């Protein structure tokens, strides 16, 4: 392959990052300085992965070939990208604002023995608009996600247990469009991007498996990491009624709520009004919400019909958006049954939160 052909392949595989204005770059730098991770005093326990120790992880999860150009980011690693020494959850470079398009993304999980950290990267451009440009706020939010840095060997073992093939519902055409990517970071700063889409396979050890199963294993691994490691990056962005949920595997009582707004939807509305003004919760209301969040009630269950009348509402419900001490954003739905509803990241998850918008003083 000629040098020019290689350049063309790289350009097609990973779109160039958009030009960002100076203010956006300054905001990112300020955020990084302001939001440095707070780690528990027992740092030797908290920091579990050392680049030099990764050689002990001998599981090979691809077909043994070197990664193709489309699997590696076009940008050469900089000094700040190199993961030298212990790797903490916020250390790896953030996800790219632009993801490879599905047809040009890698679909092969690399050798995890060469990986120091993993991120699940959100699609900021879900409609795939080639002319789309990310806002400075969107780019800044990418700095706030935690990466999987501990028990990568356990993650690898779980991946190898995924049965080959796709779930039966994929054959029925019931898949939903999703375009996210995994970022696998090597200690030298190079990055492998692996596309994740609904009912699209990824290849592990030469076998095609359900990419959504890989996503669930990642979230379960990050969930265990949050139980094991003590780290924090409190949410400090602006919340609006149009804000989207984001972040990792949130659990009531483990992640703390540090900011919240209420979005009170008028009766009869068929959708969330575009100009809906949020009600910011004052300190008293936020404390009350945090107390209720820390002691969730009953799990969400559905009758044999698959319907729960307290949760499955005919009109868009009013809701609360809350930021956590790990920079997640969680949505809590106001139920007519006298509680808020939290939907977890697992299908079996979810719980009642014993308070309401009225109880929090939102009329």
mmCIF file of C-alpha atoms in Angstrom:
data_model
loop_
_atom_site.group_PDB
_atom_site.id
_atom_site.type_symbol
_atom_site.label_atom_id
_atom_site.label_comp_id
_atom_site.label_asym_id
_atom_site.label_seq_id
_atom_site.Cartn_x
_atom_site.Cartn_y
_atom_site.Cartn_z
ATOM 1 C CA UNK A 1 0.000 0.000 0.000
ATOM 2 C CA UNK A 2 1.383 3.399 -0.953
ATOM 3 C CA UNK A 3 1.875 6.161 1.605
ATOM 4 C CA UNK A 4 -0.871 8.232 -0.024
ATOM 5 C CA UNK A 5 -3.294 5.284 0.071
ATOM 6 C CA UNK A 6 -2.559 4.843 3.759
ATOM 7 C CA UNK A 7 -3.288 8.529 4.394
ATOM 8 C CA UNK A 8 -6.564 8.260 2.486
ATOM 9 C CA UNK A 9 -7.570 5.190 4.514
ATOM 10 C CA UNK A 10 -6.828 6.937 7.769
ATOM 11 C CA UNK A 11 -8.799 10.002 6.731
ATOM 12 C CA UNK A 12 -11.836 7.916 5.802
ATOM 13 C CA UNK A 13 -11.679 5.806 8.962
ATOM 14 C CA UNK A 14 -11.430 8.578 11.521
ATOM 15 C CA UNK A 15 -12.821 11.980 10.523
ATOM 16 C CA UNK A 16 -10.651 14.917 11.394
ATOM 17 C CA UNK A 17 -11.454 16.688 14.613
ATOM 18 C CA UNK A 18 -13.242 19.982 14.069
ATOM 19 C CA UNK A 19 -11.489 23.261 14.684
ATOM 20 C CA UNK A 20 -12.350 24.549 18.132
ATOM 21 C CA UNK A 21 -12.126 28.155 19.177
ATOM 22 C CA UNK A 22 -9.630 29.358 21.741
ATOM 23 C CA UNK A 23 -12.343 29.824 24.373
ATOM 24 C CA UNK A 24 -13.277 26.147 24.113
ATOM 25 C CA UNK A 25 -9.689 25.062 24.560
ATOM 26 C CA UNK A 26 -9.213 27.407 27.502
ATOM 27 C CA UNK A 27 -12.408 26.074 29.081
ATOM 28 C CA UNK A 28 -11.147 22.513 28.765
ATOM 29 C CA UNK A 29 -7.802 23.413 30.337
ATOM 30 C CA UNK A 30 -9.538 25.253 33.167
ATOM 31 C CA UNK A 31 -11.878 22.322 33.742
ATOM 32 C CA UNK A 32 -8.971 19.916 33.958
ATOM 33 C CA UNK A 33 -7.234 22.099 36.510
ATOM 34 C CA UNK A 34 -10.423 22.690 38.493
ATOM 35 C CA UNK A 35 -11.761 19.162 38.513
ATOM 36 C CA UNK A 36 -8.688 17.113 39.385
ATOM 37 C CA UNK A 37 -9.735 13.802 40.786
ATOM 38 C CA UNK A 38 -9.947 13.528 44.550
ATOM 39 C CA UNK A 39 -8.603 10.155 45.629
ATOM 40 C CA UNK A 40 -8.861 8.534 49.045
ATOM 41 C CA UNK A 41 -5.819 8.661 51.267
ATOM 42 C CA UNK A 42 -5.153 4.986 50.612
ATOM 43 C CA UNK A 43 -3.830 5.728 47.152
ATOM 44 C CA UNK A 44 -1.960 2.461 46.885
ATOM 45 C CA UNK A 45 -5.314 0.677 46.987
ATOM 46 C CA UNK A 46 -7.126 3.146 44.763
ATOM 47 C CA UNK A 47 -4.679 3.020 41.855
ATOM 48 C CA UNK A 48 -4.810 -0.576 40.763
ATOM 49 C CA UNK A 49 -3.457 -0.715 37.209
ATOM 50 C CA UNK A 50 0.195 -0.041 36.366
ATOM 51 C CA UNK A 51 1.245 0.017 32.749
ATOM 52 C CA UNK A 52 4.169 -2.312 33.394
ATOM 53 C CA UNK A 53 1.925 -4.918 35.019
ATOM 54 C CA UNK A 54 -0.367 -5.206 32.016
ATOM 55 C CA UNK A 55 2.009 -7.684 30.421
ATOM 56 C CA UNK A 56 0.706 -10.201 32.967
ATOM 57 C CA UNK A 57 -2.668 -10.126 31.215
ATOM 58 C CA UNK A 58 -2.029 -12.699 28.499
ATOM 59 C CA UNK A 59 -5.527 -13.084 27.038
ATOM 60 C CA UNK A 60 -5.488 -12.342 23.325
ATOM 61 C CA UNK A 61 -8.868 -11.122 22.166
ATOM 62 C CA UNK A 62 -8.312 -10.703 18.457
ATOM 63 C CA UNK A 63 -6.932 -12.892 15.699
ATOM 64 C CA UNK A 64 -3.337 -11.992 16.524
ATOM 65 C CA UNK A 65 -2.859 -9.569 13.660
ATOM 66 C CA UNK A 66 -1.541 -6.042 14.236
ATOM 67 C CA UNK A 67 -4.241 -3.356 14.261
ATOM 68 C CA UNK A 68 -5.101 -1.840 10.911
ATOM 69 C CA UNK A 69 -4.832 1.914 10.356
ATOM 70 C CA UNK A 70 -8.615 2.269 10.744
ATOM 71 C CA UNK A 71 -8.347 0.975 14.310
ATOM 72 C CA UNK A 72 -5.960 3.668 15.544
ATOM 73 C CA UNK A 73 -6.616 7.363 15.963
ATOM 74 C CA UNK A 74 -4.943 9.514 13.355
ATOM 75 C CA UNK A 75 -3.520 11.927 15.911
ATOM 76 C CA UNK A 76 -0.065 10.877 17.146
ATOM 77 C CA UNK A 77 0.059 10.622 20.929
ATOM 78 C CA UNK A 78 1.324 13.649 22.788
ATOM 79 C CA UNK A 79 3.226 13.676 26.065
ATOM 80 C CA UNK A 80 -0.039 14.211 27.949
ATOM 81 C CA UNK A 81 -1.609 11.163 26.273
ATOM 82 C CA UNK A 82 1.004 8.683 27.483
ATOM 83 C CA UNK A 83 -0.299 6.664 30.435
ATOM 84 C CA UNK A 84 2.991 6.397 32.289
ATOM 85 C CA UNK A 85 2.732 4.717 35.687
ATOM 86 C CA UNK A 86 -0.489 4.187 37.666
ATOM 87 C CA UNK A 87 -3.642 4.938 35.678
ATOM 88 C CA UNK A 88 -6.576 6.546 37.496
ATOM 89 C CA UNK A 89 -10.158 6.751 36.136
ATOM 90 C CA UNK A 90 -9.904 10.330 34.793
ATOM 91 C CA UNK A 91 -6.322 10.078 33.484
ATOM 92 C CA UNK A 92 -6.851 8.678 29.955
ATOM 93 C CA UNK A 93 -7.468 11.198 27.155
ATOM 94 C CA UNK A 94 -11.176 11.969 26.678
ATOM 95 C CA UNK A 95 -13.291 10.374 23.980
ATOM 96 C CA UNK A 96 -13.189 12.068 20.572
ATOM 97 C CA UNK A 97 -16.065 14.390 19.742
ATOM 98 C CA UNK A 98 -16.403 12.719 16.339
ATOM 99 C CA UNK A 99 -16.730 8.949 16.182
ATOM 100 C CA UNK A 100 -15.850 6.835 13.140
ATOM 101 C CA UNK A 101 -18.924 6.127 11.028
ATOM 102 C CA UNK A 102 -20.112 2.517 11.474
ATOM 103 C CA UNK A 103 -18.984 1.314 8.059
ATOM 104 C CA UNK A 104 -15.465 2.654 8.637
ATOM 105 C CA UNK A 105 -15.083 1.733 12.298
ATOM 106 C CA UNK A 106 -13.098 -1.226 13.546
ATOM 107 C CA UNK A 107 -15.196 -4.092 14.872
ATOM 108 C CA UNK A 108 -12.348 -6.117 16.406
ATOM 109 C CA UNK A 109 -11.659 -5.959 20.148
ATOM 110 C CA UNK A 110 -7.883 -5.585 20.537
ATOM 111 C CA UNK A 111 -5.559 -7.598 22.753
ATOM 112 C CA UNK A 112 -6.390 -6.409 26.271
ATOM 113 C CA UNK A 113 -2.901 -7.361 27.378
ATOM 114 C CA UNK A 114 -1.819 -4.175 25.602
ATOM 115 C CA UNK A 115 -4.571 -1.960 27.019
ATOM 116 C CA UNK A 116 -4.282 0.383 30.019
ATOM 117 C CA UNK A 117 -7.797 1.860 30.035
ATOM 118 C CA UNK A 118 -11.161 1.640 28.259
ATOM 119 C CA UNK A 119 -13.877 4.222 27.662
ATOM 120 C CA UNK A 120 -17.379 3.862 26.242
ATOM 121 C CA UNK A 121 -17.666 6.927 24.000
ATOM 122 C CA UNK A 122 -21.071 8.541 23.395
ATOM 123 C CA UNK A 123 -22.267 9.637 19.989
ATOM 124 C CA UNK A 124 -22.662 13.409 20.158
ATOM 125 C CA UNK A 125 -23.911 13.423 16.561
ATOM 126 C CA UNK A 126 -26.619 10.711 16.565
ATOM 127 C CA UNK A 127 -27.983 11.643 13.134
ATOM 128 C CA UNK A 128 -24.606 11.290 11.430
ATOM 129 C CA UNK A 129 -24.648 14.783 9.925
ATOM 130 C CA UNK A 130 -21.316 15.289 8.128
ATOM 131 C CA UNK A 131 -21.590 19.066 8.550
ATOM 132 C CA UNK A 132 -22.161 18.821 12.300
ATOM 133 C CA UNK A 133 -19.786 20.646 14.621
ATOM 134 C CA UNK A 134 -19.646 19.925 18.371
ATOM 135 C CA UNK A 135 -20.203 22.786 20.752
ATOM 136 C CA UNK A 136 -17.614 23.780 23.316
ATOM 137 C CA UNK A 137 -19.956 22.490 26.039
ATOM 138 C CA UNK A 138 -20.211 19.067 24.401
ATOM 139 C CA UNK A 139 -16.457 18.804 24.057
ATOM 140 C CA UNK A 140 -15.948 19.886 27.683
ATOM 141 C CA UNK A 141 -18.349 17.203 28.927
ATOM 142 C CA UNK A 142 -16.171 14.487 27.405
ATOM 143 C CA UNK A 143 -13.483 15.347 29.961
ATOM 144 C CA UNK A 144 -15.751 14.371 32.835
ATOM 145 C CA UNK A 145 -16.330 10.650 32.167
ATOM 146 C CA UNK A 146 -14.485 8.006 34.161
ATOM 147 C CA UNK A 147 -12.672 5.212 32.335
ATOM 148 C CA UNK A 148 -12.332 1.550 33.245
ATOM 149 C CA UNK A 149 -8.792 1.134 34.597
ATOM 150 C CA UNK A 150 -9.078 -1.675 37.171
ATOM 151 C CA UNK A 151 -9.618 -5.432 36.747
ATOM 152 C CA UNK A 152 -9.066 -5.403 33.008
ATOM 153 C CA UNK A 153 -8.201 -9.108 33.296
ATOM 154 C CA UNK A 154 -11.668 -9.793 34.737
ATOM 155 C CA UNK A 155 -13.218 -7.779 31.919
ATOM 156 C CA UNK A 156 -11.300 -9.916 29.412
ATOM 157 C CA UNK A 157 -12.472 -13.153 31.032
ATOM 158 C CA UNK A 158 -16.098 -11.993 30.917
ATOM 159 C CA UNK A 159 -15.776 -11.105 27.246
ATOM 160 C CA UNK A 160 -14.598 -14.578 26.390
ATOM 161 C CA UNK A 161 -17.773 -16.034 27.916
ATOM 162 C CA UNK A 162 -20.096 -14.218 25.494
ATOM 163 C CA UNK A 163 -21.720 -16.834 23.247
ATOM 164 C CA UNK A 164 -21.094 -16.360 19.524
ATOM 165 C CA UNK A 165 -23.777 -14.892 17.306
ATOM 166 C CA UNK A 166 -26.488 -12.285 17.829
ATOM 167 C CA UNK A 167 -29.616 -12.469 20.023
ATOM 168 C CA UNK A 168 -32.811 -13.818 18.489
ATOM 169 C CA UNK A 169 -34.525 -10.423 18.538
ATOM 170 C CA UNK A 170 -31.987 -9.133 16.021
ATOM 171 C CA UNK A 171 -33.342 -11.614 13.462
ATOM 172 C CA UNK A 172 -36.798 -10.126 14.010
ATOM 173 C CA UNK A 173 -35.626 -6.676 13.034
ATOM 174 C CA UNK A 174 -36.287 -5.266 16.510
ATOM 175 C CA UNK A 175 -32.902 -3.606 16.914
ATOM 176 C CA UNK A 176 -32.671 0.074 17.763
ATOM 177 C CA UNK A 177 -30.208 2.460 16.171
ATOM 178 C CA UNK A 178 -27.233 3.167 18.371
ATOM 179 C CA UNK A 179 -23.827 4.456 17.345
ATOM 180 C CA UNK A 180 -21.328 4.539 20.172
ATOM 181 C CA UNK A 181 -17.703 3.409 20.258
ATOM 182 C CA UNK A 182 -15.269 1.863 22.658
ATOM 183 C CA UNK A 183 -11.891 3.556 23.010
ATOM 184 C CA UNK A 184 -9.121 1.163 24.016
ATOM 185 C CA UNK A 185 -6.031 3.079 25.200
ATOM 186 C CA UNK A 186 -2.528 1.655 25.148
ATOM 187 C CA UNK A 187 0.096 2.927 27.610
ATOM 188 C CA UNK A 188 1.923 4.744 24.789
ATOM 189 C CA UNK A 189 -1.161 6.888 24.078
ATOM 190 C CA UNK A 190 -2.332 5.175 20.888
ATOM 191 C CA UNK A 191 -6.044 4.511 20.767
ATOM 192 C CA UNK A 192 -8.145 1.808 19.101
ATOM 193 C CA UNK A 193 -11.748 2.793 18.329
ATOM 194 C CA UNK A 194 -14.251 -0.084 18.103
ATOM 195 C CA UNK A 195 -17.778 0.707 16.950
ATOM 196 C CA UNK A 196 -20.791 -0.432 18.989
ATOM 197 C CA UNK A 197 -24.220 -0.436 17.361
ATOM 198 C CA UNK A 198 -27.499 -2.207 18.049
ATOM 199 C CA UNK A 199 -27.514 -5.733 16.597
ATOM 200 C CA UNK A 200 -24.076 -5.265 15.055
ATOM 201 C CA UNK A 201 -21.410 -7.822 16.019
ATOM 202 C CA UNK A 202 -17.881 -7.253 17.210
ATOM 203 C CA UNK A 203 -15.121 -9.819 16.849
ATOM 204 C CA UNK A 204 -13.463 -11.355 19.914
ATOM 205 C CA UNK A 205 -10.867 -14.116 19.500
ATOM 206 C CA UNK A 206 -12.068 -14.652 15.946
ATOM 207 C CA UNK A 207 -15.746 -14.984 16.891
ATOM 208 C CA UNK A 208 -18.543 -12.523 16.192
ATOM 209 C CA UNK A 209 -20.540 -11.675 19.314
ATOM 210 C CA UNK A 210 -23.277 -9.224 20.287
ATOM 211 C CA UNK A 211 -21.777 -5.752 20.735
ATOM 212 C CA UNK A 212 -24.477 -4.881 23.270
ATOM 213 C CA UNK A 213 -23.261 -7.756 25.463
ATOM 214 C CA UNK A 214 -19.791 -6.189 25.394
ATOM 215 C CA UNK A 215 -21.335 -2.881 26.433
ATOM 216 C CA UNK A 216 -23.164 -4.492 29.376
ATOM 217 C CA UNK A 217 -19.999 -6.248 30.546
ATOM 218 C CA UNK A 218 -18.155 -2.934 30.391
ATOM 219 C CA UNK A 219 -20.828 -1.203 32.492
ATOM 220 C CA UNK A 220 -20.820 -4.069 35.004
ATOM 221 C CA UNK A 221 -17.027 -3.788 35.262
ATOM 222 C CA UNK A 222 -17.215 -0.019 35.730
ATOM 223 C CA UNK A 223 -19.939 -0.578 38.333
ATOM 224 C CA UNK A 224 -17.569 -2.815 40.324
ATOM 225 C CA UNK A 225 -14.778 -0.267 39.916
ATOM 226 C CA UNK A 226 -17.002 2.429 41.412
ATOM 227 C CA UNK A 227 -17.652 0.128 44.364
ATOM 228 C CA UNK A 228 -13.938 -0.565 44.804
ATOM 229 C CA UNK A 229 -12.166 2.725 44.088
ATOM 230 C CA UNK A 230 -12.804 6.058 45.753
ATOM 231 C CA UNK A 231 -12.736 8.917 43.253
ATOM 232 C CA UNK A 232 -14.817 11.954 42.447
ATOM 233 C CA UNK A 233 -15.376 14.672 39.873
ATOM 234 C CA UNK A 234 -18.467 16.646 40.922
ATOM 235 C CA UNK A 235 -20.848 17.774 38.182
ATOM 236 C CA UNK A 236 -20.446 21.509 37.484
ATOM 237 C CA UNK A 237 -22.142 22.028 34.112
ATOM 238 C CA UNK A 238 -25.415 23.820 33.432
ATOM 239 C CA UNK A 239 -28.558 21.709 33.524
ATOM 240 C CA UNK A 240 -31.505 22.498 31.244
ATOM 241 C CA UNK A 241 -34.702 20.574 30.544
ATOM 242 C CA UNK A 242 -33.116 19.511 27.238
ATOM 243 C CA UNK A 243 -30.043 18.014 28.933
ATOM 244 C CA UNK A 244 -29.461 14.340 28.227
ATOM 245 C CA UNK A 245 -28.652 11.618 30.701
ATOM 246 C CA UNK A 246 -24.984 10.746 30.624
ATOM 247 C CA UNK A 247 -22.249 8.978 32.522
ATOM 248 C CA UNK A 248 -21.624 5.527 33.853
ATOM 249 C CA UNK A 249 -23.510 2.962 35.930
ATOM 250 C CA UNK A 250 -25.213 5.169 38.542
ATOM 251 C CA UNK A 251 -26.645 3.678 41.732
ATOM 252 C CA UNK A 252 -28.759 5.396 44.404
ATOM 253 C CA UNK A 253 -26.861 5.916 47.633
ATOM 254 C CA UNK A 254 -23.426 5.348 46.096
ATOM 255 C CA UNK A 255 -23.202 8.362 43.783
ATOM 256 C CA UNK A 256 -24.247 11.570 45.528
ATOM 257 C CA UNK A 257 -26.485 14.196 43.913
ATOM 258 C CA UNK A 258 -24.746 17.586 43.889
ATOM 259 C CA UNK A 259 -27.020 19.633 41.601
ATOM 260 C CA UNK A 260 -30.576 19.270 40.299
ATOM 261 C CA UNK A 261 -33.362 20.974 38.383
ATOM 262 C CA UNK A 262 -37.057 20.140 38.081
ATOM 263 C CA UNK A 263 -38.903 20.229 34.766
ATOM 264 C CA UNK A 264 -42.631 20.522 35.420
ATOM 265 C CA UNK A 265 -44.464 19.595 32.210
ATOM 266 C CA UNK A 266 -47.938 21.142 31.860
ATOM 267 C CA UNK A 267 -50.915 18.729 31.770
ATOM 268 C CA UNK A 268 -51.957 17.620 28.301
ATOM 269 C CA UNK A 269 -48.552 18.162 26.700
ATOM 270 C CA UNK A 270 -47.726 15.574 24.059
ATOM 271 C CA UNK A 271 -43.996 16.192 24.309
ATOM 272 C CA UNK A 272 -41.511 18.211 26.335
ATOM 273 C CA UNK A 273 -41.938 21.879 25.332
ATOM 274 C CA UNK A 274 -38.837 23.273 23.650
ATOM 275 C CA UNK A 275 -38.944 26.408 25.806
ATOM 276 C CA UNK A 276 -39.648 24.655 29.103
ATOM 277 C CA UNK A 277 -37.960 26.616 31.889
ATOM 278 C CA UNK A 278 -36.315 24.542 34.629
ATOM 279 C CA UNK A 279 -36.822 25.119 38.314
ATOM 280 C CA UNK A 280 -33.489 24.967 40.116
ATOM 281 C CA UNK A 281 -33.713 23.125 43.402
ATOM 282 C CA UNK A 282 -32.577 25.232 46.338
ATOM 283 C CA UNK A 283 -30.282 23.872 49.045
ATOM 284 C CA UNK A 284 -33.171 22.576 51.169
ATOM 285 C CA UNK A 285 -34.823 20.768 48.263
ATOM 286 C CA UNK A 286 -31.507 19.339 47.071
ATOM 287 C CA UNK A 287 -30.780 18.011 50.559
ATOM 288 C CA UNK A 288 -34.240 16.415 50.668
ATOM 289 C CA UNK A 289 -33.705 14.853 47.232
ATOM 290 C CA UNK A 290 -30.286 13.532 48.264
ATOM 291 C CA UNK A 291 -31.779 11.944 51.412
ATOM 292 C CA UNK A 292 -34.469 10.211 49.361
ATOM 293 C CA UNK A 293 -31.910 9.143 46.732
ATOM 294 C CA UNK A 294 -29.657 7.635 49.389
ATOM 295 C CA UNK A 295 -32.486 5.396 50.671
ATOM 296 C CA UNK A 296 -34.393 4.110 47.624
ATOM 297 C CA UNK A 297 -37.659 2.288 48.049
ATOM 298 C CA UNK A 298 -39.080 -0.753 46.289
ATOM 299 C CA UNK A 299 -37.671 -1.985 42.973
ATOM 300 C CA UNK A 300 -39.667 -1.302 39.817
ATOM 301 C CA UNK A 301 -41.707 -4.356 38.832
ATOM 302 C CA UNK A 302 -44.179 -4.951 36.022
ATOM 303 C CA UNK A 303 -47.271 -7.106 35.943
ATOM 304 C CA UNK A 304 -47.556 -10.094 33.622
ATOM 305 C CA UNK A 305 -48.914 -7.698 30.994
ATOM 306 C CA UNK A 306 -45.553 -5.897 31.039
ATOM 307 C CA UNK A 307 -47.128 -2.639 32.216
ATOM 308 C CA UNK A 308 -46.652 -0.701 35.437
ATOM 309 C CA UNK A 309 -49.260 2.042 35.712
ATOM 310 C CA UNK A 310 -47.065 4.025 38.109
ATOM 311 C CA UNK A 311 -44.257 4.163 35.552
ATOM 312 C CA UNK A 312 -45.703 3.732 32.055
ATOM 313 C CA UNK A 313 -47.600 6.994 31.761
ATOM 314 C CA UNK A 314 -49.799 8.109 28.826
ATOM 315 C CA UNK A 315 -48.339 11.650 28.796
ATOM 316 C CA UNK A 316 -44.749 12.870 29.188
ATOM 317 C CA UNK A 317 -44.154 13.011 32.946
ATOM 318 C CA UNK A 318 -42.526 15.839 34.810
ATOM 319 C CA UNK A 319 -39.015 14.950 35.880
ATOM 320 C CA UNK A 320 -35.839 15.914 37.702
ATOM 321 C CA UNK A 321 -32.376 15.995 36.171
ATOM 322 C CA UNK A 322 -29.586 15.657 38.708
ATOM 323 C CA UNK A 323 -25.799 15.776 38.446
ATOM 324 C CA UNK A 324 -23.709 13.437 40.582
ATOM 325 C CA UNK A 325 -20.337 13.609 42.294
ATOM 326 C CA UNK A 326 -18.948 11.601 39.349
ATOM 327 C CA UNK A 327 -20.328 13.999 36.718
ATOM 328 C CA UNK A 328 -23.177 11.701 35.700
ATOM 329 C CA UNK A 329 -26.593 13.129 34.810
ATOM 330 C CA UNK A 330 -29.557 11.039 35.971
ATOM 331 C CA UNK A 331 -33.271 11.500 35.186
ATOM 332 C CA UNK A 332 -35.887 10.848 37.898
ATOM 333 C CA UNK A 333 -39.493 10.669 36.723
ATOM 334 C CA UNK A 334 -42.337 12.045 38.814
ATOM 335 C CA UNK A 335 -44.964 9.334 39.272
ATOM 336 C CA UNK A 336 -48.654 9.869 40.151
ATOM 337 C CA UNK A 337 -48.211 7.067 42.690
ATOM 338 C CA UNK A 338 -46.331 9.332 45.106
ATOM 339 C CA UNK A 339 -42.648 8.791 44.371
ATOM 340 C CA UNK A 340 -39.906 9.461 41.826
ATOM 341 C CA UNK A 341 -38.800 6.664 39.507
ATOM 342 C CA UNK A 342 -35.169 5.799 38.797
ATOM 343 C CA UNK A 343 -34.439 3.550 35.814
ATOM 344 C CA UNK A 344 -31.124 1.746 36.112
ATOM 345 C CA UNK A 345 -28.610 0.875 33.437
ATOM 346 C CA UNK A 346 -29.511 -2.823 33.670
ATOM 347 C CA UNK A 347 -32.902 -4.059 32.474
ATOM 348 C CA UNK A 348 -33.590 -5.507 35.910
ATOM 349 C CA UNK A 349 -32.604 -2.299 37.686
ATOM 350 C CA UNK A 350 -34.795 0.540 38.832
ATOM 351 C CA UNK A 351 -36.290 1.732 42.088
ATOM 352 C CA UNK A 352 -38.709 4.150 43.665
ATOM 353 C CA UNK A 353 -37.195 7.274 45.219
ATOM 354 C CA UNK A 354 -39.395 8.311 48.178
ATOM 355 C CA UNK A 355 -40.154 11.939 47.320
ATOM 356 C CA UNK A 356 -42.067 13.917 44.669
ATOM 357 C CA UNK A 357 -41.803 17.239 42.875
ATOM 358 C CA UNK A 358 -44.537 18.592 45.134
ATOM 359 C CA UNK A 359 -42.690 17.333 48.198
ATOM 360 C CA UNK A 360 -39.597 19.157 46.984
ATOM 361 C CA UNK A 361 -41.523 22.392 46.671
ATOM 362 C CA UNK A 362 -41.929 22.380 42.879
ATOM 363 C CA UNK A 363 -45.449 23.473 41.946
#
